[in-house]
Amino acid sequence: MIEIESISGNEKALAGFLADYLAGAGLTVQLQQAAERRPNVYARHGDPTVVLSSHTDTVPPYVEFHEDGEYIYGRGSCDAKGPIAAMIKAAETLIEANITDFGLLFVVGEEAGSVGARAANEIPNRCRYLVNGEPTESKLALGSKGALKVALKATGRAAHSAYPEMGESAINKLLDILSELRAAVWPTSDRLGATTMNIGGLRGGVAANVIAPQAEAELMFRVVTRTSELKRMIESTVGVRCQVQYTFECEPVFTEEMPGFDTAVVAFTTDIPMLSNWGRPLLFGPGSILDAHTANEKISKFELAHAVGAYASMVKRLIEKPPAEPA
Ligand SMILES: [Zn+2]
């Protein structure tokens, strides 16, 4: 799978490979066009009450497959082709054990806008549990933080820097706002921990001898409570001093627990919020998010093999589990 390049937008060849492989393994396969030449793959064994799900796309640039005794390397090895491989092998062991009513759902575009998950959410199903596969170091996630991307745009009035009283510096204004935001106390959650803020971009001004007429900053918050609460706090700190725009937002997710697994909270976002029609979510996968998106992306062969059994046992237990109370 690593040898089939599938950078977001170019998932078709990998989807074709998965569809053929899964049909050969005895599953009923459906390709859903999430966008032009971007098929999601949905494979069923019976009428699924549990699906194992992940994404077929990767971030750029492509990194070639290689391996040593301990690891498999290459783009997608842990995010998320390793989890996909473990899910497929788990499905094969379940079929061999005559277990039915589960499915596999592999969507396009997780790394860029979740177009695949949004389309997949329209597929009719009576699924009760969704096991999402992302690299969680083989721990069952208790939840994942949400995200809020914010653009701050300050405007001032240009003037000769020798006569600052004739102008108004947008940069000074923005720096004041940013230092207040850095000092602010953001919401925390018992389960997900602290809200964090990153100032990831800063631009402004014209030249050293001109009072800056404009300045802007791009921030990313990792969210542990409702984004609406955070927005209120940001707006009350900023006031009318600059323009606030929200360019991306995603609510935090609280996932199901299951005895017998090590647990963790993850700070990255997943397709789970966009797959709300697939039942209550769990999040588990081999590999580390710290290797994902790097030139040295890798997955441990030991962890990969272990994940096969973990996914199979989750599916078995969730199929037998009585329907959960509505959230
Ligand atoms: Zn991923």
CSV table of N, CA and C in Angstrom, one decimal, residues 67-68 78 120 144 147 149 156 172 182 213-214 240 249 264 299 314 317:
chain,number,residue,atom,x,y,z
A,67,GLU,N,12.3,-1.1,4.6
A,67,GLU,CA,12.0,-1.8,5.9
A,67,GLU,C,13.4,-2.3,6.5
A,68,ASP,N,13.4,-2.5,7.8
A,68,ASP,CA,14.5,-3.3,8.4
A,68,ASP,C,13.8,-4.3,9.3
A,78,CYS,N,2.4,4.8,9.2
A,78,CYS,CA,1.6,4.8,10.4
A,78,CYS,C,0.3,5.6,10.2
A,120,ALA,N,-19.2,9.6,3.2
A,120,ALA,CA,-19.5,8.3,3.8
A,120,ALA,C,-20.6,8.4,4.9
A,144,SER,N,-10.4,12.9,21.7
A,144,SER,CA,-9.4,13.7,20.9
A,144,SER,C,-9.8,15.1,21.0
A,147,ALA,N,-10.3,21.4,17.3
A,147,ALA,CA,-9.4,22.4,16.8
A,147,ALA,C,-10.2,23.7,16.4
A,149,LYS,N,-9.1,27.2,14.3
A,149,LYS,CA,-8.1,28.0,13.6
A,149,LYS,C,-8.6,29.4,13.5
A,156,GLY,N,-4.0,49.6,10.9
A,156,GLY,CA,-3.5,50.9,11.5
A,156,GLY,C,-3.5,51.9,10.5
A,172,ASN,N,2.0,46.9,16.6
A,172,ASN,CA,1.9,47.1,18.0
A,172,ASN,C,0.6,46.6,18.6
A,182,ARG,N,-1.8,35.1,25.0
A,182,ARG,CA,-0.8,34.1,25.6
A,182,ARG,C,-1.0,34.0,27.1
A,213,PRO,N,0.8,49.7,8.6
A,213,PRO,CA,-0.7,49.9,8.3
A,213,PRO,C,-1.5,48.6,8.6
A,214,GLN,N,-0.9,47.4,8.4
A,214,GLN,CA,-1.6,46.2,8.7
A,214,GLN,C,-0.7,45.1,9.3
A,240,VAL,N,-12.8,45.0,20.1
A,240,VAL,CA,-13.0,45.6,18.7
A,240,VAL,C,-11.6,46.0,18.1
A,249,GLU,N,-12.9,24.8,12.2
A,249,GLU,CA,-13.2,24.4,13.5
A,249,GLU,C,-13.7,22.9,13.6
A,264,ALA,N,-5.3,6.6,26.5
A,264,ALA,CA,-4.6,7.9,26.3
A,264,ALA,C,-5.5,8.9,25.8
A,299,ILE,N,6.5,2.4,11.1
A,299,ILE,CA,5.6,1.7,12.0
A,299,ILE,C,6.3,0.4,12.5
A,314,MET,N,-11.8,-6.3,19.5
A,314,MET,CA,-12.7,-5.1,19.6
A,314,MET,C,-14.0,-5.4,18.9
A,317,ARG,N,-16.1,-8.1,20.6
A,317,ARG,CA,-16.7,-7.6,21.9
A,317,ARG,C,-17.8,-6.6,21.6
